[in-house]
Short mmCIF file of C-alpha atoms and ligand atoms in Angstrom, two decimals:
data_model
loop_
_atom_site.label_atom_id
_atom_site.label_comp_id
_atom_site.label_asym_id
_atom_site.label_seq_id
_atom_site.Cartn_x
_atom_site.Cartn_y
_atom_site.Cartn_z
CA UNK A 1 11.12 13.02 27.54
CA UNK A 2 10.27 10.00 29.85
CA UNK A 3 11.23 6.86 28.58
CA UNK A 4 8.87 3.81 28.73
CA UNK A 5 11.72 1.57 28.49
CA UNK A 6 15.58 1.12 27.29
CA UNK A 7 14.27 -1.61 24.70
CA UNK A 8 15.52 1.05 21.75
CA UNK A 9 13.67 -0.96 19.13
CA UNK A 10 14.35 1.20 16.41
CA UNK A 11 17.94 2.52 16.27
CA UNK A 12 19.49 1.39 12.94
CA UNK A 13 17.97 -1.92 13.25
CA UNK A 14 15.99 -3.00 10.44
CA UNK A 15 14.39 -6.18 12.19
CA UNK A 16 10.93 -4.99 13.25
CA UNK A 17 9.10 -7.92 15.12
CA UNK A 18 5.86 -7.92 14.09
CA UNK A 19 2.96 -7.81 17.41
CA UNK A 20 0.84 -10.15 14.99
CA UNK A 21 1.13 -13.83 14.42
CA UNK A 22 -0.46 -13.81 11.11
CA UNK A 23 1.71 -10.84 9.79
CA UNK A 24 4.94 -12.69 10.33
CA UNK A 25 3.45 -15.11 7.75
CA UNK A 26 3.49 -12.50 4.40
CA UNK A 27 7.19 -12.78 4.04
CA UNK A 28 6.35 -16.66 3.09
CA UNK A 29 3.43 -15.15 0.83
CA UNK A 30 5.86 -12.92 -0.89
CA UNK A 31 8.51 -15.94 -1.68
CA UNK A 32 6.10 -18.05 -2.51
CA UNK A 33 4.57 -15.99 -5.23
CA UNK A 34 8.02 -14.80 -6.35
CA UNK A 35 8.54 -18.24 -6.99
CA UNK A 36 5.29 -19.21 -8.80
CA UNK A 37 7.39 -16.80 -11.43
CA UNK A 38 10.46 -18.39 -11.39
CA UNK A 39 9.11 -22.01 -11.87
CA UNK A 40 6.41 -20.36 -14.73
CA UNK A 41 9.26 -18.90 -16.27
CA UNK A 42 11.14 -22.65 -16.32
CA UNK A 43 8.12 -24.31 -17.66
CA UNK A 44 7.43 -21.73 -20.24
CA UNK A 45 4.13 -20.15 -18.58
CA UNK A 46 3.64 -16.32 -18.99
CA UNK A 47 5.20 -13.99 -16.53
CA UNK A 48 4.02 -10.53 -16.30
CA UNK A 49 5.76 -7.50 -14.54
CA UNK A 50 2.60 -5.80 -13.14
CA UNK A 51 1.71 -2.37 -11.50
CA UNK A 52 0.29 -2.59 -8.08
CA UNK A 53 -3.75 -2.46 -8.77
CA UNK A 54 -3.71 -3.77 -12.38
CA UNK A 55 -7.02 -5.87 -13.11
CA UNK A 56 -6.52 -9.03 -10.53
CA UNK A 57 -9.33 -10.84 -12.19
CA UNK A 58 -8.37 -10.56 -15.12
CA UNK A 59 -4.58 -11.38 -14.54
CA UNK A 60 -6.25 -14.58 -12.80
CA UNK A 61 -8.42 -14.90 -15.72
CA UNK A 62 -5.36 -15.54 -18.36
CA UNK A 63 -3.22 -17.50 -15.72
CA UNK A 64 -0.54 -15.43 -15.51
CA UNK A 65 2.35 -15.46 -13.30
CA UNK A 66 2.18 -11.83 -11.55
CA UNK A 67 5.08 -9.96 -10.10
CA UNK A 68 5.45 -6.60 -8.67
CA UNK A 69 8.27 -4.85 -9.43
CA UNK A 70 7.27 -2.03 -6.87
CA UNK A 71 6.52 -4.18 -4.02
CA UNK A 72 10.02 -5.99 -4.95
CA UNK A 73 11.83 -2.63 -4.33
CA UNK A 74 10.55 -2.36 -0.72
CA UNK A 75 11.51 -5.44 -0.22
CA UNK A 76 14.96 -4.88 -1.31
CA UNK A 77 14.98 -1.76 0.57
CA UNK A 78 14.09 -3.32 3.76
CA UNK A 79 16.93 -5.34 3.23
CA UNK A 80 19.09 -3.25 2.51
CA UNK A 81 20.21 -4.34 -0.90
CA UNK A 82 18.50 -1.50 -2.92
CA UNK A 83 21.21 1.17 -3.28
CA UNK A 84 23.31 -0.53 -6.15
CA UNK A 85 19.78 -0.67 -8.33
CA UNK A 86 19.19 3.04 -7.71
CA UNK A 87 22.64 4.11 -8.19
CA UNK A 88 22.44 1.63 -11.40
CA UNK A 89 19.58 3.72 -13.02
CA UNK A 90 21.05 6.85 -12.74
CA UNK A 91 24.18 6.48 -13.90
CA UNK A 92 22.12 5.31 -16.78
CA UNK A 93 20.63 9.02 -16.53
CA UNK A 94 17.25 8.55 -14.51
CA UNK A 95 17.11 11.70 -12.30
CA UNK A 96 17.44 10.66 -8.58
CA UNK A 97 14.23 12.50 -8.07
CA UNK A 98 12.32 9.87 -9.82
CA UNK A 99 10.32 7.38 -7.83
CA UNK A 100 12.62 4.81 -5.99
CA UNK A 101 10.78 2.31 -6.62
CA UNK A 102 11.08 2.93 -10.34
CA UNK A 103 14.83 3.71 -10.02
CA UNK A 104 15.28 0.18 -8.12
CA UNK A 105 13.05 -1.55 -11.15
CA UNK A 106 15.05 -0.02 -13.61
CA UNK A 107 18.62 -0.81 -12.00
CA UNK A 108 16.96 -4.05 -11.78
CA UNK A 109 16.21 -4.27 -15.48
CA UNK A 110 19.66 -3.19 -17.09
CA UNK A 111 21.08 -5.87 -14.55
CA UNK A 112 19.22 -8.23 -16.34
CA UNK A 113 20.15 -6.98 -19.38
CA UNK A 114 23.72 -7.39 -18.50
CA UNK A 115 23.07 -11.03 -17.80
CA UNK A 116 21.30 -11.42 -21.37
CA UNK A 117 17.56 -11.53 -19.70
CA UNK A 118 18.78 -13.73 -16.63
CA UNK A 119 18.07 -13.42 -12.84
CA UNK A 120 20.72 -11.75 -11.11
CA UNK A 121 21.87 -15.19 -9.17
CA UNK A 122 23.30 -13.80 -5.71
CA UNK A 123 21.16 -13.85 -2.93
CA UNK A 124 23.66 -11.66 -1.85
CA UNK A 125 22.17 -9.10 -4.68
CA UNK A 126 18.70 -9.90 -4.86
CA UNK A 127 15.78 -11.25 -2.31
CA UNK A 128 14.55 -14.51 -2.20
CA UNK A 129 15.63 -15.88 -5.61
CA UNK A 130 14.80 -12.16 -7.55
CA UNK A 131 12.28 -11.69 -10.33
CA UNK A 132 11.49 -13.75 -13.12
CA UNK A 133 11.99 -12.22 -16.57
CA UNK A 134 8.51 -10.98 -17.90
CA UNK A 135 6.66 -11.95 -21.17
CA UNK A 136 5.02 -9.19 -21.08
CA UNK A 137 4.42 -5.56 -18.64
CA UNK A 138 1.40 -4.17 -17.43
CA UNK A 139 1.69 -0.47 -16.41
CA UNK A 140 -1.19 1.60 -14.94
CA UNK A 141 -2.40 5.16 -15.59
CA UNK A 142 -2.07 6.05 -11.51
CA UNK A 143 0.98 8.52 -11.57
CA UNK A 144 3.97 9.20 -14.39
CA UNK A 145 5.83 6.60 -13.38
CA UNK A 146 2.73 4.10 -14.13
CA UNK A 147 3.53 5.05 -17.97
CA UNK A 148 7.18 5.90 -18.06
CA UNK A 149 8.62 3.52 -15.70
CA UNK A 150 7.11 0.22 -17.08
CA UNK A 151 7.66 2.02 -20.82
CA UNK A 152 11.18 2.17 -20.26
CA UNK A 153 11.06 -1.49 -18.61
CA UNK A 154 9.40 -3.17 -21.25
CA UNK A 155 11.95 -1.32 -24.35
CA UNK A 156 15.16 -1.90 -22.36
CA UNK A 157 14.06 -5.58 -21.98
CA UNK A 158 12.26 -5.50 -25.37
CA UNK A 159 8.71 -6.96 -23.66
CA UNK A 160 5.06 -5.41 -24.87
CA UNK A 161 3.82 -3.24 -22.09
CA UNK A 162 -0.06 -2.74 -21.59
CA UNK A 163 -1.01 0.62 -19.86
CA UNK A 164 -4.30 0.15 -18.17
CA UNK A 165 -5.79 4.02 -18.50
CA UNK A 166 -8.43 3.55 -15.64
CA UNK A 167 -9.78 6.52 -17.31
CA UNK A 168 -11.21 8.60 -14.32
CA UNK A 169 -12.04 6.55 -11.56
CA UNK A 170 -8.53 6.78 -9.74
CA UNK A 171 -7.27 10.00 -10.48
CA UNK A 172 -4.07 9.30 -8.42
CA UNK A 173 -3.29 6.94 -5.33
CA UNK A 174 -2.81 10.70 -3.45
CA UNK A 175 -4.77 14.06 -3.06
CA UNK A 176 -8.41 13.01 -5.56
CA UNK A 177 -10.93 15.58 -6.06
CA UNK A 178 -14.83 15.44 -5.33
CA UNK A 179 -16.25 14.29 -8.42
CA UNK A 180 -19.98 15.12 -9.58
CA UNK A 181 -20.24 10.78 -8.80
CA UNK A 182 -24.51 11.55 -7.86
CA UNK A 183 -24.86 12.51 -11.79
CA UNK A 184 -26.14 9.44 -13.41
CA UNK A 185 -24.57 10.23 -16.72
CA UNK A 186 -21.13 10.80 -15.15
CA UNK A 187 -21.53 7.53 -13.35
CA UNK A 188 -22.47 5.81 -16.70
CA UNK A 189 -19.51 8.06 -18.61
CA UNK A 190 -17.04 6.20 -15.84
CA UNK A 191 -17.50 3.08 -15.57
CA UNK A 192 -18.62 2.52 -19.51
CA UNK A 193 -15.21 4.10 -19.66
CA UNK A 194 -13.16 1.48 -17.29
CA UNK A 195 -15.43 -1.26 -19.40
CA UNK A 196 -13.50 -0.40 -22.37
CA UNK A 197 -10.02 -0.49 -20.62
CA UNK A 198 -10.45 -3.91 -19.42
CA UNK A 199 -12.11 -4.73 -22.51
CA UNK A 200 -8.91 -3.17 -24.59
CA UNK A 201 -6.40 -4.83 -21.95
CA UNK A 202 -8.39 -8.48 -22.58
CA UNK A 203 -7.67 -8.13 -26.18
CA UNK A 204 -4.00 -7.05 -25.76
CA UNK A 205 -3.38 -9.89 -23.85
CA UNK A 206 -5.07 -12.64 -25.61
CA UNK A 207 -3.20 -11.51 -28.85
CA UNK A 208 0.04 -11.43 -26.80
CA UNK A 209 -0.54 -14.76 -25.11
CA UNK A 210 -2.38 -16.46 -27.65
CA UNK A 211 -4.88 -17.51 -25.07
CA UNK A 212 -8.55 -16.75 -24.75
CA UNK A 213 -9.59 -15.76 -20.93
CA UNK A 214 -11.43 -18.22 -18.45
CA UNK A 215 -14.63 -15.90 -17.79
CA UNK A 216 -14.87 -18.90 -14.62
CA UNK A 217 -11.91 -17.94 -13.32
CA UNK A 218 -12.32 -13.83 -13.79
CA UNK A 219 -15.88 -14.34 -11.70
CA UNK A 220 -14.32 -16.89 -8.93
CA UNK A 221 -11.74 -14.03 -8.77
CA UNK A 222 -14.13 -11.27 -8.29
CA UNK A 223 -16.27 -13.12 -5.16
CA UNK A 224 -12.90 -13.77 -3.70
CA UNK A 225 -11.42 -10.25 -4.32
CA UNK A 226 -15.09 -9.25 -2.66
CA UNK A 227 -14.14 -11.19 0.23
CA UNK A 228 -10.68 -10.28 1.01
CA UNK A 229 -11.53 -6.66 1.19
CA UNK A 230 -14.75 -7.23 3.45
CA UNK A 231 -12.05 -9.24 5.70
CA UNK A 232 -9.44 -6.44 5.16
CA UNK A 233 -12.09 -3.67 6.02
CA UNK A 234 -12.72 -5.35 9.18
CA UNK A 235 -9.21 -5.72 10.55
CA UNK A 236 -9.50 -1.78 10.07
CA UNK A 237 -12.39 -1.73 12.09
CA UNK A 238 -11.06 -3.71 14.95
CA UNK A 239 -7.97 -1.63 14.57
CA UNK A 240 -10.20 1.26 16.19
CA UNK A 241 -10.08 -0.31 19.69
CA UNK A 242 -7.97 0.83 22.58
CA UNK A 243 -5.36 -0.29 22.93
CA UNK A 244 -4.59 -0.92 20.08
CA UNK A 245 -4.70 -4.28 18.97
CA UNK A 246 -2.57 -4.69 15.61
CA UNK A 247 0.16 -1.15 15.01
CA UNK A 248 0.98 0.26 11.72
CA UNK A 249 3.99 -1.96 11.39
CA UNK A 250 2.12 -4.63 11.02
CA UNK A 251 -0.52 -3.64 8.58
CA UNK A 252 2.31 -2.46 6.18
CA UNK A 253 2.98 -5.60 6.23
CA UNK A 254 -0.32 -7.25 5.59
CA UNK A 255 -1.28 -5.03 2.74
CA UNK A 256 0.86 -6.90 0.55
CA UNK A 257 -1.93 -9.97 -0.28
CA UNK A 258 -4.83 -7.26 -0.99
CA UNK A 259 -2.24 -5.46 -3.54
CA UNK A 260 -0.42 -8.30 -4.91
CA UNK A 261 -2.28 -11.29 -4.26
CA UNK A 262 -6.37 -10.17 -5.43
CA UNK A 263 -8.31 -12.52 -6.44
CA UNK A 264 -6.80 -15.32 -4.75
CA UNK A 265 -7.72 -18.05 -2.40
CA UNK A 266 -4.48 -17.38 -0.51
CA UNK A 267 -5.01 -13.64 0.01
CA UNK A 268 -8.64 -14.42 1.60
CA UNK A 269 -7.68 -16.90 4.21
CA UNK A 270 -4.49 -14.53 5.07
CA UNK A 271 -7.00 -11.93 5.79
CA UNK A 272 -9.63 -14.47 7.59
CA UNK A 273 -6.96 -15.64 10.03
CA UNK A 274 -5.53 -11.63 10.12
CA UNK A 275 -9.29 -11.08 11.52
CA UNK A 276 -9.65 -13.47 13.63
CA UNK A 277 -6.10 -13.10 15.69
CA UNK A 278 -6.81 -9.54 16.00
CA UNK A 279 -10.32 -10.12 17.45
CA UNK A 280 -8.41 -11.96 20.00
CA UNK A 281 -6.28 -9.98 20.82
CA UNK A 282 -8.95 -7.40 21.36
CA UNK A 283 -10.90 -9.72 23.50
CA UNK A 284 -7.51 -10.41 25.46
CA UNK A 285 -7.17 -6.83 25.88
CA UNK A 286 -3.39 -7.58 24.68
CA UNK A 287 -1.54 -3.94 24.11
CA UNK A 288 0.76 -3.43 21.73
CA UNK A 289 3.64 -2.03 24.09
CA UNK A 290 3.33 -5.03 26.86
CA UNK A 291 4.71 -2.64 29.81
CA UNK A 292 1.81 -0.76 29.42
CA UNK A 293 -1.83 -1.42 29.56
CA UNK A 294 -2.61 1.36 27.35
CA UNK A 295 -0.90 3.40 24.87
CA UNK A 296 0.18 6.73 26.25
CA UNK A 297 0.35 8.03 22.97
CA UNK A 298 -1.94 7.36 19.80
CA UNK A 299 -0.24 8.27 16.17
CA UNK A 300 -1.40 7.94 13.15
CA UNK A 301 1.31 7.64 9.71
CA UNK A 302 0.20 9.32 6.54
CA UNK A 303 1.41 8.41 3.03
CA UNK A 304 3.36 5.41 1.62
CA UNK A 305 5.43 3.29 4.66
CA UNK A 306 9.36 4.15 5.22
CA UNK A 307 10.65 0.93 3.97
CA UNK A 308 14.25 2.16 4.41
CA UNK A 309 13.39 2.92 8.02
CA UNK A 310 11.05 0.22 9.00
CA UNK A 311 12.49 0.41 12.70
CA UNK A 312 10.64 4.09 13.13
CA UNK A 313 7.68 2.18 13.70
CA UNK A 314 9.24 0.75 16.88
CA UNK A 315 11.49 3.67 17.88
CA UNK A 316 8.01 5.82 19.39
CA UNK A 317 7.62 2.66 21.24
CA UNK A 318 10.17 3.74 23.56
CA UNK A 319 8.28 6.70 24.43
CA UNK A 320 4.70 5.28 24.98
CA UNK A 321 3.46 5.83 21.30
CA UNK A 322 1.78 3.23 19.09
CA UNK A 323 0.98 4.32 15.34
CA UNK A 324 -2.16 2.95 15.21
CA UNK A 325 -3.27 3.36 11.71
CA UNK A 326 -2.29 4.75 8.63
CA UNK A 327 -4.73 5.66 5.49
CA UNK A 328 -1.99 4.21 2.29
CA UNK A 329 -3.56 1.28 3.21
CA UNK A 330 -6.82 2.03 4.24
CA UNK A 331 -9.76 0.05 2.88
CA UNK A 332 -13.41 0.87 2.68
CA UNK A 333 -16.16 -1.50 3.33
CA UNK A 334 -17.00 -3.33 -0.06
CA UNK A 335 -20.32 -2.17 -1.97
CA UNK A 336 -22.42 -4.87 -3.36
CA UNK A 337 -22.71 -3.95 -7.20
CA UNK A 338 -25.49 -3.38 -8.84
CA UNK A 339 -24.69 -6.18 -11.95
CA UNK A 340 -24.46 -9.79 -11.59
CA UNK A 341 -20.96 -10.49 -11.78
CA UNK A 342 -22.31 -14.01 -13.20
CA UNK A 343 -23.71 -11.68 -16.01
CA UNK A 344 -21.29 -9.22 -16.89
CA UNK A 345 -18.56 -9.66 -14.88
CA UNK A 346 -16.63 -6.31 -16.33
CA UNK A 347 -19.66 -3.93 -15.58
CA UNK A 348 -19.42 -5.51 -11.92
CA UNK A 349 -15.79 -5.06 -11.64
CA UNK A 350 -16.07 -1.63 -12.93
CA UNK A 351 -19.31 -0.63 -10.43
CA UNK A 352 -16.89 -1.36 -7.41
CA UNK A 353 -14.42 1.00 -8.49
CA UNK A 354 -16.78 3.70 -9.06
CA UNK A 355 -18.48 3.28 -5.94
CA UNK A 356 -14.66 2.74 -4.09
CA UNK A 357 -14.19 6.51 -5.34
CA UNK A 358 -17.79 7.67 -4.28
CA UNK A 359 -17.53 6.86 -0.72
CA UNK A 360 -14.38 8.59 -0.37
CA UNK A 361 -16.79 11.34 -2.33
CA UNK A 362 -19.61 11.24 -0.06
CA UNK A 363 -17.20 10.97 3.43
CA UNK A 364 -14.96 14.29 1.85
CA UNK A 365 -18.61 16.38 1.58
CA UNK A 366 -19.51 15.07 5.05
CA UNK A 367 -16.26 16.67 6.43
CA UNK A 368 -16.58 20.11 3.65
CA UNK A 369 -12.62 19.11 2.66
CA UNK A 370 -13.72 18.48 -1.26
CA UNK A 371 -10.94 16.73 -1.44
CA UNK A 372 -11.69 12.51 -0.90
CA UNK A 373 -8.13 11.98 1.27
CA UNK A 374 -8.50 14.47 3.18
CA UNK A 375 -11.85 13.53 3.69
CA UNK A 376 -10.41 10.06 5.00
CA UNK A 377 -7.57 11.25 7.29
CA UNK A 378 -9.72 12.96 8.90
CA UNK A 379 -12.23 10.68 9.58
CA UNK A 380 -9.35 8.41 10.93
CA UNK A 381 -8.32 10.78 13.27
CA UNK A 382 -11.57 11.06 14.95
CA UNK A 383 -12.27 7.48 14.84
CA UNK A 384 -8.92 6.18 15.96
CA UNK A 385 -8.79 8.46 18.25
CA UNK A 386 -5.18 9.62 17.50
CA UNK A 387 -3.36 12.19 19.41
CA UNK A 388 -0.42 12.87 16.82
CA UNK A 389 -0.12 12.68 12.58
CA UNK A 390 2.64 12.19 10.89
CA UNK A 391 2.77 12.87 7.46
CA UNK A 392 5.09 11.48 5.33
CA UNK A 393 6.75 13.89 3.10
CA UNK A 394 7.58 11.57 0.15
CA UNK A 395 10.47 13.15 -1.72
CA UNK A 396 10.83 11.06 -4.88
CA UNK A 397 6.53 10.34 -5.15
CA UNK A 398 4.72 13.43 -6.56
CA UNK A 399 0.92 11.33 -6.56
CA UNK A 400 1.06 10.46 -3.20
CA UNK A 401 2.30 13.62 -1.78
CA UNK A 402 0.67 16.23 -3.94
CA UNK A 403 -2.02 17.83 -1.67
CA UNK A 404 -0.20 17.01 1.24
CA UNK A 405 0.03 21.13 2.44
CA UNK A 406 -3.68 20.79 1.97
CA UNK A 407 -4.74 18.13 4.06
CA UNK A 408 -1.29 18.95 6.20
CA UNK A 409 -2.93 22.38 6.79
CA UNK A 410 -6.87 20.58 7.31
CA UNK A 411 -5.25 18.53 9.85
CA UNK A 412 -3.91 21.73 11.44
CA UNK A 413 -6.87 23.27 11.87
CA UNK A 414 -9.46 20.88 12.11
CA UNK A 415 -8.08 18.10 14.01
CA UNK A 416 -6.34 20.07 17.27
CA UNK A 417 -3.89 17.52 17.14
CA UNK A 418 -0.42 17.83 16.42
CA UNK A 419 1.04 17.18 12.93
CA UNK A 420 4.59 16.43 11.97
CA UNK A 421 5.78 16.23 8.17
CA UNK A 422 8.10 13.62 7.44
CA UNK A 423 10.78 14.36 4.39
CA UNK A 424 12.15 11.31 3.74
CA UNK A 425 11.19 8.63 0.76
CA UNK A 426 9.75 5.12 0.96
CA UNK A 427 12.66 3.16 -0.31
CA UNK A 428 15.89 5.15 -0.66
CA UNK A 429 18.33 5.46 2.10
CA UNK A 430 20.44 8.00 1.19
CA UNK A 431 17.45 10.82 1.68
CA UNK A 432 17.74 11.22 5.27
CA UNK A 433 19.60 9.44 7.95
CA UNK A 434 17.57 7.58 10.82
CA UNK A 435 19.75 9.94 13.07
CA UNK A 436 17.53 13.24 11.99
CA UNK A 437 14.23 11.18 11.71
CA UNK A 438 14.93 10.07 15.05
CA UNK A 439 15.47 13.58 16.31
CA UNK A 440 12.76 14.89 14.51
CA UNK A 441 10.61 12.05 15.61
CA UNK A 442 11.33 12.76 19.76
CA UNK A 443 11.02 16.67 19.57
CA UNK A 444 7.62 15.80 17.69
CA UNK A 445 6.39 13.44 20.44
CA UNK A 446 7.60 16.11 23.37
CA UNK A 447 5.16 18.59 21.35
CA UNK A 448 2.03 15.67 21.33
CA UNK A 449 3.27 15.35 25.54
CA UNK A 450 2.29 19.15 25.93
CA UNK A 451 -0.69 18.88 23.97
CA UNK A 452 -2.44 15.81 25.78
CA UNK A 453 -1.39 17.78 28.99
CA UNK A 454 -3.11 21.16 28.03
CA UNK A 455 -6.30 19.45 27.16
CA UNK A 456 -5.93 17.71 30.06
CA UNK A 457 -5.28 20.60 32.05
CA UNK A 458 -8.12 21.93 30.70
CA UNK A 459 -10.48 19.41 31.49
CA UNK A 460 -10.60 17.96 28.04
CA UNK A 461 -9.68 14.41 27.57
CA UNK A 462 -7.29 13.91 24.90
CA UNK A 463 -8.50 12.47 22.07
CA UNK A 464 -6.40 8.86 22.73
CA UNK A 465 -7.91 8.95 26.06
CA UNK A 466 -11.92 8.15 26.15
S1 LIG B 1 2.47 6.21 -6.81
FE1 LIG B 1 4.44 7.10 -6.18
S2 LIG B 1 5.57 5.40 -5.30
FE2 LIG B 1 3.91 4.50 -6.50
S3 LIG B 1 4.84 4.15 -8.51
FE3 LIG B 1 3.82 6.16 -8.61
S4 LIG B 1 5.46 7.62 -8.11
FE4 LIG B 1 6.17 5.59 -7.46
#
């Protein structure tokens, strides 16, 4: 297959440069609230372990020092000092089928058991100074590893763990069914439902912490949360344009403020100036792949990223492909709720999650999938006007890739696009080498070649090219 250029950006090189000014800037982001821990932990301030998603506003709302063990992992595994955690947790007996990030947290956690609750102090063993001992852990009811994981975190470390139940409204961060979310009395069932988990969590934790929450700071949160995801949702939009102005790469990157950082000041403006240097780039008409005006090829990445294998994201580069979105990290447009935050700030936090889950509803009738992610990839498809999916296969998470023959097979048959399924795992190098994804990766871009040059042939544009 033709060759754009020799730049071989991907090969076993982990250093992905980012196309995006503002993206290069979450690294600093990520230390700086890794240190907000350590310095808390100094000064005797609360440190919690948290699950990506757990209640922002009400984390800000008690002042608590977050960190996220699971975002922690892919950093260590993009750089390349998360093997001895995993190999750590099961020799300790976790199955190497569980999660990798929950092998990597657990490694992580006898470690620090080792060193009688210290940090492990080698840069050379940890990133960026490593994670402060928690007070207390705060699971969440998304996937087994929500319960078990931060169970087994919190009794190895003896540390109370809070499971947030988020009874209903996300079933799982994967494959979610259509829900009967028009039926008043569901709707009320829901989110009176998620009232009571926040309102159980907010007791846990003032007992725990002996502090009361700052209702202030849990509404200041919400507006803000509000406004980083209307900023988020509108980098996606942008991200329709062709070419493309901001690759997948990038974004897998920038989703770490909206996951880790809600309800902050600092997440917002990260996302403002994200907007605003992808508007210009738009308006510059800057491509992604400078040799080329355009991309030749559009792709779109399914699933959780491949942080053991960032330089994938580069590697199709070579051949004229972009990945130009991905649905992980997807976000919709925000829904004003229907209650006052000012007034009752947990019926308003609840009232976004249930309508989060009925627009994926209402967009999975629209396309007859009755199921809400297929539903989405679908629509991204269409919109982004991709000419290739790959799907990634995620061997050690059963949420995210349950389903995946079903919308793998809707994709199939729907889309008349080619689909490639990735076995591999976010964070664990020893699944596959980058040798076979690379092969995999260039017979799978020969097959979207003869595609876009049968539609072509036909007199059908392809669906990259307007
Ligand atoms: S959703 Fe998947 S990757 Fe995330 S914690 Fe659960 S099992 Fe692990």
């Amino acid at each position: 297959m033709e060759r754009v250029t020799q730049r071989q950006l991907g090969g076993e090189d982990q250093r992905v440069e980012k196309t995006t000014r503002t993206t290069k800037l979450v690294s600093e982001l990520e230390k700086m609230q890794i240190r907000w821990a350590l310095e808390a932990a100094d000064k005797g301030e609360p440190v919690a372990w948290c699950m990506v998603g757990v209640q922002p506003e009400i984390i800000r709302g008690f002042g608590i020092a977050d960190v996220y063990p699971e975002n922690y992992a892919a950093i260590a595994s993009a750089k390349r000092q998360v093997v001895p955690y995993l190999e750590r947790a099961e020799s300790e007996g976790f199955p190497a089928f569980l999660c990798s990030y929950a092998r990597y947290g657990l490694g992580y956690t006898y470690r620090m058991l080792e060193l009688s609750g210290g940090v492990p102090p080698s840069p050379e063993e940890v990133p960026w100074g490593g994670m402060a001992r928690p007070d207390i852990i705060l699971g969440r009811a998304q996937c087994e590893p929500g319960y078990k994981w931060f169970q087994a975190m919190g009794k190895i470390l003896d540390v109370p763990v809070f499971i947030h139940e988020e009874k209903c409204i996300r079933i799982a961060p994967g494959s979610n069914p259509v829900l009967p979310y028009d039926d008043p009395e569901f709707r009320e069932a829901l989110i009176s439902a998620e009232i009571q988990d926040n309102k159980d969590m907010i007791a846990w934790l003032s007992e725990k912490l002996g502090r009361k929450i700052d209702w202030d700071r849990v509404i200041e949160a919400f507006y803000r949360h509000n406004e980083m995801r209307r900023l988020w949702n509108g980098v996606f939009e942008l991200r329709k344009s062709m070419p493309s102005p901001m690759p997948s790469e990038d974004m897998v990157s920038a989703l770490y403020p909206g996951y880790c950082l809600g309800g902050t000041q600092e997440a917002v403006d990260f996302y403002a100036k994200l907007y605003d240097e992808v508007k210009e780039r738009l308006e510059k008409k800057l491509c992604v792949i400078p040799e080329l005006s355009q991309e030749k090829y559009r792709l779109f990445w399914g699933g959780i990223g491949i942080w053991q294998y960032t330089g994938l994201y580069k590697y199709v580069q070579n051949f004229g492909a972009v990945f130009v979105t991905e649905n992980q990290y997807y976000r919709d447009a925000f829904v004003e709720t229907d209650t006052d935050p000012q007034k009752d700030p947990l019926r308003a936090i609840a009232e976004r999650h249930f309508y989060d889950a009925k627009i994926g509803a209402d967009r999975a009738r629209r396309f007859g999938t009755g199921d809400i992610r297929a539903g989405l990839v679908l629509e991204m498809l269409d919109s982004y006007r991709c000419d290739g999916a790959f799907l990634h296969f995620l061997i050690s998470c059963r949420p995210v890739v349950i389903g995946w023959t079903h919308t793998y097979n809707l994709i199939r048959d729907e889309s008349g696009i080619p689909t490639m399924s990735l076995e591999s795992d976010m964070c664990d190098p020893r699944s596959v080498s980058p040798a076979d994804i690379r092969n995999k990766t260039e017979a799978f871009l020969e097959m979207v070649a003869t595609y876009q040059q049968a539609r072509e042939k036909a007199g059908g544009s392809a669906p990259g090219k307007a």
